[in-house]
Tab-separated table of C-alpha atoms and ligand atoms in Angstrom:
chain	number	residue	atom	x	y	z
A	156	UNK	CA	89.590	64.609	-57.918
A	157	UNK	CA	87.818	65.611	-54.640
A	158	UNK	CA	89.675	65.216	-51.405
A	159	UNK	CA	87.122	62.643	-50.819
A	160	UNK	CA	87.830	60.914	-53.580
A	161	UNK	CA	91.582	60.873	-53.385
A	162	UNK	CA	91.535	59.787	-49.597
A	163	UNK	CA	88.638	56.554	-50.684
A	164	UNK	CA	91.275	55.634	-53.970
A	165	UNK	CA	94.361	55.703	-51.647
A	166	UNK	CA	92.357	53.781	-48.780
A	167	UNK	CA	91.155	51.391	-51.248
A	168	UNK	CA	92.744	48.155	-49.724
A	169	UNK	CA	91.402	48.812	-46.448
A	170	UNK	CA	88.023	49.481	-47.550
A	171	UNK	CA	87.836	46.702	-49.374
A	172	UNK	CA	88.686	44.198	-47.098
A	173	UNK	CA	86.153	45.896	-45.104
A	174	UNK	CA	83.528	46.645	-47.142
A	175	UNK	CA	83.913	43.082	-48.739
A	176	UNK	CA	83.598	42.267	-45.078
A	177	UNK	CA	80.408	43.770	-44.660
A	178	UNK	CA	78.556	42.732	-48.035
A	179	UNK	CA	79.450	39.015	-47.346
A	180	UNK	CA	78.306	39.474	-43.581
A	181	UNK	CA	74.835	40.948	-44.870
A	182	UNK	CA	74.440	38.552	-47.806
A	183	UNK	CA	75.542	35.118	-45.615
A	184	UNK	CA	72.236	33.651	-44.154
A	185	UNK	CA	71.999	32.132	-41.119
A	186	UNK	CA	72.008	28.541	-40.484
A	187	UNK	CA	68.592	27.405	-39.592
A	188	UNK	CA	68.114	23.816	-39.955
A	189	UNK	CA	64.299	24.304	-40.880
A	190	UNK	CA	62.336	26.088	-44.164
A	191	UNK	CA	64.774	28.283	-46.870
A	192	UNK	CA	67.865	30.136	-45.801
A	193	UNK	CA	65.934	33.906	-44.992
A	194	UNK	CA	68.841	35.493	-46.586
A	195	UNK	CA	67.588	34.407	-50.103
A	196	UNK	CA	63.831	34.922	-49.055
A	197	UNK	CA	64.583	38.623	-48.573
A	198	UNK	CA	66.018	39.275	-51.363
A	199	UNK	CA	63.811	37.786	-53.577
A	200	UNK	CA	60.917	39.744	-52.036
A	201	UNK	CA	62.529	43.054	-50.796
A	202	UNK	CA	65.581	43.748	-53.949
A	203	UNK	CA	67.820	44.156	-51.385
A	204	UNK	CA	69.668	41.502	-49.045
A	205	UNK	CA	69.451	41.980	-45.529
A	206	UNK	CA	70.168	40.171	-42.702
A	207	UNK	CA	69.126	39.960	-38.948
A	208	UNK	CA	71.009	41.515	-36.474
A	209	UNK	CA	71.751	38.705	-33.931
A	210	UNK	CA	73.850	37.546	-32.022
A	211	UNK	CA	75.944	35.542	-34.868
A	212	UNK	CA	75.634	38.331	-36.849
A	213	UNK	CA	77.123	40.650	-34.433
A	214	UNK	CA	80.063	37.909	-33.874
A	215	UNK	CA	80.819	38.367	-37.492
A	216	UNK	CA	80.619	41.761	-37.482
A	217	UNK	CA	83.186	42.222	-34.300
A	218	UNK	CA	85.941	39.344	-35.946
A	219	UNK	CA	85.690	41.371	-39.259
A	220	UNK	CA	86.741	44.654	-36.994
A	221	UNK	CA	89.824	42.598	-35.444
A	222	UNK	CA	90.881	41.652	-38.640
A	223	UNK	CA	90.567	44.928	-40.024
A	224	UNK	CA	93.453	46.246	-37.208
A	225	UNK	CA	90.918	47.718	-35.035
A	226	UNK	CA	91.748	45.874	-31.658
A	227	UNK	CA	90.044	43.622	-29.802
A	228	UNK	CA	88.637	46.334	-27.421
A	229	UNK	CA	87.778	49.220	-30.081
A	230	UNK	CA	85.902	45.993	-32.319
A	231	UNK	CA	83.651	45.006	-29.321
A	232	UNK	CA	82.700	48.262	-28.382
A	233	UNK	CA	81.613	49.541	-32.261
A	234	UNK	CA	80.016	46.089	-32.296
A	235	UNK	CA	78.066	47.146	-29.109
A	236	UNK	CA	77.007	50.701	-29.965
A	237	UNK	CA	75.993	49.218	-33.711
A	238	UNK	CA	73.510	46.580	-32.003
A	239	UNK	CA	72.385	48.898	-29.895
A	240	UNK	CA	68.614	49.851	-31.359
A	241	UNK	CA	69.430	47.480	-34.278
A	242	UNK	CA	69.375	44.250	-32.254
A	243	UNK	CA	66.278	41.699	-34.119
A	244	UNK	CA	66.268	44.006	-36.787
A	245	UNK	CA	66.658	43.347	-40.575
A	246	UNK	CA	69.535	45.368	-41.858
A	247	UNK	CA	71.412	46.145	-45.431
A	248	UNK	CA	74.837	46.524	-46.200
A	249	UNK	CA	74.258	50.299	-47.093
A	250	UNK	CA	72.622	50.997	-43.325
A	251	UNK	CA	75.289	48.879	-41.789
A	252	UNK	CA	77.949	50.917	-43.790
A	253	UNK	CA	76.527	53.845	-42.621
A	254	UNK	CA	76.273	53.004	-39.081
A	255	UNK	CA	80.075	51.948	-38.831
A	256	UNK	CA	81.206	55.053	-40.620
A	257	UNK	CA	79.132	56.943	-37.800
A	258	UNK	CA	80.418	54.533	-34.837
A	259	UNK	CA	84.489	55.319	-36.322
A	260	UNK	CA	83.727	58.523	-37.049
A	261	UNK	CA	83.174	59.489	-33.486
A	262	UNK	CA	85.926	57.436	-32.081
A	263	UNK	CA	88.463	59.694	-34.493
A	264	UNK	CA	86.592	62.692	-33.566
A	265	UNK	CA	88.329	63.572	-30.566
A	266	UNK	CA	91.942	63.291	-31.907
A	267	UNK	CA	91.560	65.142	-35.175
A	268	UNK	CA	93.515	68.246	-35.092
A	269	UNK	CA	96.009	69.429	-37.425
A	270	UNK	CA	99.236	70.532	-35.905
A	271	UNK	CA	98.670	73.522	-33.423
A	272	UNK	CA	100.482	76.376	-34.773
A	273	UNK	CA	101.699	78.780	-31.867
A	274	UNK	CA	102.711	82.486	-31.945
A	275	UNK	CA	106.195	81.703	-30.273
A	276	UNK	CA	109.171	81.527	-33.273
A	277	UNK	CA	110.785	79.619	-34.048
A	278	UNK	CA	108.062	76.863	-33.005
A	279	UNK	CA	110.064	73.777	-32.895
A	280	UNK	CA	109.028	70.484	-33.260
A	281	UNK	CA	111.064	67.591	-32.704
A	282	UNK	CA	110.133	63.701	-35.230
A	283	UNK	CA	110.549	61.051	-33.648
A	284	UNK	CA	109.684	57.010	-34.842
A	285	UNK	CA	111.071	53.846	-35.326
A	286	UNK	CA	113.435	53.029	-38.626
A	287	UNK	CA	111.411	53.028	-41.809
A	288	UNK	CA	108.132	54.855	-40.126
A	289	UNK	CA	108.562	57.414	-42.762
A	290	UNK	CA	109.909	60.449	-40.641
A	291	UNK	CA	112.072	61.825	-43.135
A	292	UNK	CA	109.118	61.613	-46.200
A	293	UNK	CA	106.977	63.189	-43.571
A	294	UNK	CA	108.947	66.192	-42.597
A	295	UNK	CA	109.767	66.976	-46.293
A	296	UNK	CA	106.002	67.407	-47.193
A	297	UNK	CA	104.947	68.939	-43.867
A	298	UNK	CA	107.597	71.463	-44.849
A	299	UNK	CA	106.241	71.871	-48.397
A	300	UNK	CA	102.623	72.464	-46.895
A	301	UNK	CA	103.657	74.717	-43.944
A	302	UNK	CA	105.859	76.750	-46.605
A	303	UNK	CA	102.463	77.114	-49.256
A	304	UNK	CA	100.875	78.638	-46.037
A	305	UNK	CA	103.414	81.128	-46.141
A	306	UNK	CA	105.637	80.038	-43.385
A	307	UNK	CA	109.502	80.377	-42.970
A	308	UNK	CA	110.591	76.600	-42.174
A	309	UNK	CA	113.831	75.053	-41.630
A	310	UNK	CA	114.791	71.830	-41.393
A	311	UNK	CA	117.467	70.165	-39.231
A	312	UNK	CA	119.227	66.567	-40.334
A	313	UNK	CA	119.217	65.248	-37.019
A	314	UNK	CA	119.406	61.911	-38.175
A	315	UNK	CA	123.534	62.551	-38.663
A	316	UNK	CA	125.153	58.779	-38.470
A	317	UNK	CA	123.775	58.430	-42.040
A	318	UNK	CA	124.935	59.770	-44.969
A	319	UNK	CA	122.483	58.767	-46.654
A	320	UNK	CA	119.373	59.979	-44.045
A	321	UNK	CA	120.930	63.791	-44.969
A	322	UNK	CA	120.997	63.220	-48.487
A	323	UNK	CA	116.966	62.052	-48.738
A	324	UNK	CA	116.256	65.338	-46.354
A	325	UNK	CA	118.349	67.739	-48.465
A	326	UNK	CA	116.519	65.989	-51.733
A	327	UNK	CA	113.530	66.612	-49.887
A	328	UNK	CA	114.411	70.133	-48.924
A	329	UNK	CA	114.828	70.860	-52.509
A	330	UNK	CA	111.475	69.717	-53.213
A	331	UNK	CA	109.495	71.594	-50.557
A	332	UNK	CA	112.203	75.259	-51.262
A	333	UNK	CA	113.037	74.504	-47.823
A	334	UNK	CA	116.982	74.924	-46.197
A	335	UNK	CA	118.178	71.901	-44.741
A	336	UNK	CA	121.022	72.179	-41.942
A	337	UNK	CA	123.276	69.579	-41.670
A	338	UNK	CA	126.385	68.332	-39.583
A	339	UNK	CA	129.557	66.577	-40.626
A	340	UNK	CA	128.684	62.912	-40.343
A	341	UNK	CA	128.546	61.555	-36.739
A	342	UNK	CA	128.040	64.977	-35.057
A	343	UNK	CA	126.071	64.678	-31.849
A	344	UNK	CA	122.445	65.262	-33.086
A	345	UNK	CA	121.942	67.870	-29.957
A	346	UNK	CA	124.658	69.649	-30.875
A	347	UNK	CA	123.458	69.896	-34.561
A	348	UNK	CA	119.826	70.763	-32.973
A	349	UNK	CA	121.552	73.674	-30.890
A	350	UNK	CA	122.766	75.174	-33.676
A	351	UNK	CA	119.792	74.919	-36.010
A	352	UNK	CA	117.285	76.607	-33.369
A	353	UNK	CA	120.105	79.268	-32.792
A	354	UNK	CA	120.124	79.627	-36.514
A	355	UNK	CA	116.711	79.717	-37.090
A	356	UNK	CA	115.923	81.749	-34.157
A	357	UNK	CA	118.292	84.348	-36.056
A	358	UNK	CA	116.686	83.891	-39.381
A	359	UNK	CA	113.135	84.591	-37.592
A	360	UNK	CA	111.956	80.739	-38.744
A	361	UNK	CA	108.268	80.413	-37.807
A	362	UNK	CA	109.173	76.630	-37.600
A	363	UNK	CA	111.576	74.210	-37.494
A	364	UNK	CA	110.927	70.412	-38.020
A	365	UNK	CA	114.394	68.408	-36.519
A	366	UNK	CA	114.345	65.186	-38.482
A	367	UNK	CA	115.717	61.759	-35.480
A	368	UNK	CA	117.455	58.828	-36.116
A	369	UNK	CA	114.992	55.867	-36.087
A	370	UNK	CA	117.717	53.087	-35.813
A	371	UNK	CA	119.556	52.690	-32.741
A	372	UNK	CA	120.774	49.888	-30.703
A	373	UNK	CA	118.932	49.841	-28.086
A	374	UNK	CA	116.002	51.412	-26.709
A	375	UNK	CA	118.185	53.107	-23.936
A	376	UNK	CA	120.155	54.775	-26.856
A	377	UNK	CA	117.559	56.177	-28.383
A	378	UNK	CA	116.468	57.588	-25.119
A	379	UNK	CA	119.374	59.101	-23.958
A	380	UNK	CA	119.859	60.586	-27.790
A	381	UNK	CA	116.450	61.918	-27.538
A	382	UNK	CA	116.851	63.060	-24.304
A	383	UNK	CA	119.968	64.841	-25.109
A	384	UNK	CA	118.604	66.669	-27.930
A	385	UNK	CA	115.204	67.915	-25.807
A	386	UNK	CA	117.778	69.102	-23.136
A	387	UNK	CA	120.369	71.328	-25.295
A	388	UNK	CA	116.794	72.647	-27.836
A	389	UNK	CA	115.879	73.918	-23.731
A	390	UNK	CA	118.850	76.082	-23.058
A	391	UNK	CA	117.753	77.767	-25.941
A	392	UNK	CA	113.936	77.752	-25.217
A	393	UNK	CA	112.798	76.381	-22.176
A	394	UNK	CA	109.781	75.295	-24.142
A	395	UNK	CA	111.391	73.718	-27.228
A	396	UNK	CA	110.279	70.995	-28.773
A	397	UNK	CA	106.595	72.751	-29.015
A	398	UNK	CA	105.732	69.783	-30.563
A	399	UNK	CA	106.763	65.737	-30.292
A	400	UNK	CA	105.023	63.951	-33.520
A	401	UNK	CA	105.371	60.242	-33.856
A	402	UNK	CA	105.274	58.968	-36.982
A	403	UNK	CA	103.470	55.765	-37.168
A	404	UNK	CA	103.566	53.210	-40.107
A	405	UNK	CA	100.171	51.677	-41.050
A	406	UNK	CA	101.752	48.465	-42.742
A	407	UNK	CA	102.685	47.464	-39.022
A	408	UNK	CA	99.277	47.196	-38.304
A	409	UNK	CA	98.731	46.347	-34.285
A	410	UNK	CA	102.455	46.860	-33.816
A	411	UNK	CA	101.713	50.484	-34.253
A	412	UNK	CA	99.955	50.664	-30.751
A	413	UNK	CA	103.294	48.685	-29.179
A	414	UNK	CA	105.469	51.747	-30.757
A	415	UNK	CA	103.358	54.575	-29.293
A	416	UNK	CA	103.656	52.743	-25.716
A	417	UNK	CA	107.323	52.914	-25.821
A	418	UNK	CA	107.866	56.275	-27.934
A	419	UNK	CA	105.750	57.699	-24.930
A	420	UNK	CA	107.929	56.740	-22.090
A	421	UNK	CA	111.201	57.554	-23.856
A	422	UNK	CA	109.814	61.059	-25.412
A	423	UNK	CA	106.598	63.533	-24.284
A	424	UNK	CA	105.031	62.539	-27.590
A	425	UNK	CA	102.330	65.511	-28.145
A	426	UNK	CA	100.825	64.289	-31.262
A	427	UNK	CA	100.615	61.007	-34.276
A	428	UNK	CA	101.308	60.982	-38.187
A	429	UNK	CA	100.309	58.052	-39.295
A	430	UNK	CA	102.048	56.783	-42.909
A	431	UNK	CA	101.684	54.227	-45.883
A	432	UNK	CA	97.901	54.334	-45.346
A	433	UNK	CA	97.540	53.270	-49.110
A	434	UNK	CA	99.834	50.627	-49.020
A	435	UNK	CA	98.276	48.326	-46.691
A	436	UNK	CA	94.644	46.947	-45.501
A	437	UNK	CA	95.626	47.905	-42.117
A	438	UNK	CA	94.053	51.294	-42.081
A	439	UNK	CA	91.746	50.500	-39.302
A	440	UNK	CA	94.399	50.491	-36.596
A	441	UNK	CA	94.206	54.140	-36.665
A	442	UNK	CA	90.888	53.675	-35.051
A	443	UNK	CA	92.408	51.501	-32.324
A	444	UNK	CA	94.766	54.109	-31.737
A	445	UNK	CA	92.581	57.070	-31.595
A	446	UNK	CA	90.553	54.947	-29.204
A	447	UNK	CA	93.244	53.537	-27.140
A	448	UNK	CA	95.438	56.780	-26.433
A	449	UNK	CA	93.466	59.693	-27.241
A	450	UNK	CA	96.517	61.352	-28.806
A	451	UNK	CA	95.854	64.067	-31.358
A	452	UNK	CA	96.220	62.841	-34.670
A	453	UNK	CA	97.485	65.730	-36.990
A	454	UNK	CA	97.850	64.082	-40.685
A	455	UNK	CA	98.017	61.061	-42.694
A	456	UNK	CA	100.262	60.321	-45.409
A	457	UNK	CA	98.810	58.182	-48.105
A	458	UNK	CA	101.624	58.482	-50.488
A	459	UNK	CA	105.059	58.837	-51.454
A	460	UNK	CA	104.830	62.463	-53.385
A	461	UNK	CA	105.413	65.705	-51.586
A	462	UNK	CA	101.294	66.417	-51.981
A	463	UNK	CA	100.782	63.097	-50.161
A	464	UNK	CA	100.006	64.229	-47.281
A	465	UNK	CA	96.264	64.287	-45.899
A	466	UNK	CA	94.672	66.635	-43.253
A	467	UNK	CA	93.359	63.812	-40.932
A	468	UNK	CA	89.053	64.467	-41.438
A	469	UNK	CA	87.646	62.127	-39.045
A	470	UNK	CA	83.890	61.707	-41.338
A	471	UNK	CA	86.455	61.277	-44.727
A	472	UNK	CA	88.462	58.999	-43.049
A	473	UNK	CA	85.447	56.774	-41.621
A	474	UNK	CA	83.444	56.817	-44.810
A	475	UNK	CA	86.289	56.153	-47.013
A	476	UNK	CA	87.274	52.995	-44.516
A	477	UNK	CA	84.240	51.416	-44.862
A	478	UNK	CA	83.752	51.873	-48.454
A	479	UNK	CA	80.688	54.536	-48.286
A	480	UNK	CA	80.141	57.252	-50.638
A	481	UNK	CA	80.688	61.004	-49.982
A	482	UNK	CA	78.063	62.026	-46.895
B	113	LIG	N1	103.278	54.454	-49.864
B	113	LIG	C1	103.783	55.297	-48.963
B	113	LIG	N2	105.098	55.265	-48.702
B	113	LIG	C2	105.583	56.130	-47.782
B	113	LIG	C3	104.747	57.039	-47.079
B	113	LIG	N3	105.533	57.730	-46.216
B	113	LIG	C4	106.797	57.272	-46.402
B	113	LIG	N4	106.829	56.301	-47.331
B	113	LIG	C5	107.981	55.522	-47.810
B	113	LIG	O1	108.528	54.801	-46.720
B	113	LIG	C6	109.938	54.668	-46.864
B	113	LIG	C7	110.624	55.140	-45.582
B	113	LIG	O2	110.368	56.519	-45.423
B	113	LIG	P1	111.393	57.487	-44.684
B	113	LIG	O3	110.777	58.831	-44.682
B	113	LIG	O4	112.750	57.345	-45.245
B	113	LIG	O5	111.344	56.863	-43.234
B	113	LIG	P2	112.233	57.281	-41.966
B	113	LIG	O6	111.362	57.121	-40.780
B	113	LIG	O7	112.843	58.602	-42.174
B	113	LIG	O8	113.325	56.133	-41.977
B	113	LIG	P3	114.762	56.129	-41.207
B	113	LIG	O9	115.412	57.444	-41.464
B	113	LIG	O10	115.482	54.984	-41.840
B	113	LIG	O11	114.461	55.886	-39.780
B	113	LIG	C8	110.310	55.490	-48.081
B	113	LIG	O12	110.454	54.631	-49.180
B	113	LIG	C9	109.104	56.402	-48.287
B	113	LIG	O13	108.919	56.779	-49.636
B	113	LIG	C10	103.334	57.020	-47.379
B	113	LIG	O14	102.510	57.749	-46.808
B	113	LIG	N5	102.923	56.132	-48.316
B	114	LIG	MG1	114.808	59.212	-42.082
């Protein structure tokens, strides 16, 4: 299967609540109290339903957006630019398709980039997310991917309250052929991240990906934990972490946005995974984020398999959400 066509099956409960969305939007006449409903007039006469863009139309078309996780603010605004040389026009389902895919596709523009790979070794970069985001799934098949490029990874267990958080990275580890260091259980994560960017410094890593705890009890915790660890990677690079990614679960729909306004005040978050985008029919929050912060958004995981991973396209991504065929 294409890339295309894997991204469109895993996306498949997003697009269809909104490409459902659209078809009954396009096929629902509106209400005029005199002659036949024009919706069925068209398409007896032109094959094809279509529907005037007005401004009930347009209403329907921005509440379908909101409950497709796109945010109030990103939903008006697509609603805008999509009226804008439409407005009194018939339209189809196939040109409004289209014209969303366009209107997404250039919101997600801006913050598709993979990972930036930098000459500096070991390039370090530090995971960070709430419980459950999918940090630990995500490292394992970034490693696996980085590793089929030919790079030297290591991985660091940083998540080391856990016994069971070092046993899923050393599983995953196996998986990807990638060492995992770990620390006896309850070891200060920074001092566990010292040693593993000494060690992989030594080795001559090109990268290495330091797995976090996502469960603490309070959000001053996890601060000061993060903190600690950014502070003790310095004394052994004053740039270290090269990289902050947040991972971001799709399942939590608008709650995502919430996350990346406190993950950005307690860490210098440089960049977004987002995960579990075929679980859910949330997928459009991704194109509140990309909208809202501007963040660079560098994959999305649409799976639990170590090949789940997705480089984040912003056109494959758009047409796939709205249900449209390859471009
Ligand atoms: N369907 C699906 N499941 C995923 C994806 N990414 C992660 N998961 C699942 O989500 C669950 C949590 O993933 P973890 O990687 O353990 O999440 P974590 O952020 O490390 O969690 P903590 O260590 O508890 O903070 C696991 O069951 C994963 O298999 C994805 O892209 N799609
Ligand atoms: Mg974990």
């Amino acid at each position: 299967m294409s890339f295309f066509g894997k991204l469109k099956d895993r996306l498949f409960k997003s697009s269809t609540r909104l490409s459902g969305g659209l078809d009954e939007i396009v096929a629902e006449a509106p209400q005029t109290p005199e002659g036949p409903k024009p919706g069925l007039i068209s398409r007896l006469t032109e094959g094809e339903p279509k529907r005037l863009v007005d401004d009930a139309m347009l209403e329907s078309l921005e509440d379908l957006l909101i409950q497709s996780d796109m945010g109030v603010d990103t939903a008006a605004r697509v609603t805008a630019n999509i009226a804008e040389g439409r407005f009194g026009r018939r339209i189809g389902a196939a040109e409004l398709r289209g014209a969303l895919a366009a209107e997404v596709a250039r919101i997600l523009n801006p913050v598709a980039r993979p990972l930036p790979l930098y000459p500096q070794k070991p390039q370090v970069v530090l995971v960070v997310g709430v419980n459950g985001s999918g940090k630990t799934t995500t490292i394992g098949k970034l490693a696996s991917q980085f590793r089929a490029a030919g790079k030297k990874v290591v991985i660091a267990a940083g998540d080391t309250f856990r016994a069971a958080a070092v046993e899923q990275l050393q599983v995953w580890g196996q998986r990807a052929g990638v060492p995992v260091l770990t620390a006896a259980q309850g070891t200060d994560p920074a001092s566990l991240a010292f040693d593993a960017l000494t060690k992989a410094q030594a080795d001559g890593a090109d990268l290495l990906l330091i797995d976090t705890a996502g469960r603490l009890q309070n959000r001053a915790d996890l601060m000061e934990e993060l903190a600690k660890i950014v502070r003790v990677l310095r004394k052994v690079d004053p740039n270290a972490p090269h990289n902050t990614l947040l991972v971001l679960d799709a399942t939590t729909g608008q709650n995502a946005l919430n996350q990346v306004e406190i993950f950005r005040k307690i860490a210098d978050v440089t960049g977004l995974v987002m995960t579990k985008l075929d679980g859910t029919a949330r997928g459009g929050v991704l194109v509140a984020l990309a909208d809202r912060f501007g963040l660079p958004i560098h994959a999305i995981g649409v799976g639990e398999q170590i090949d789940d991973l997705a480089p984040f396209d912003p056109e494959d991504f758009a047409r796939a959400l709205v249900g449209a065929g390859t471009p």
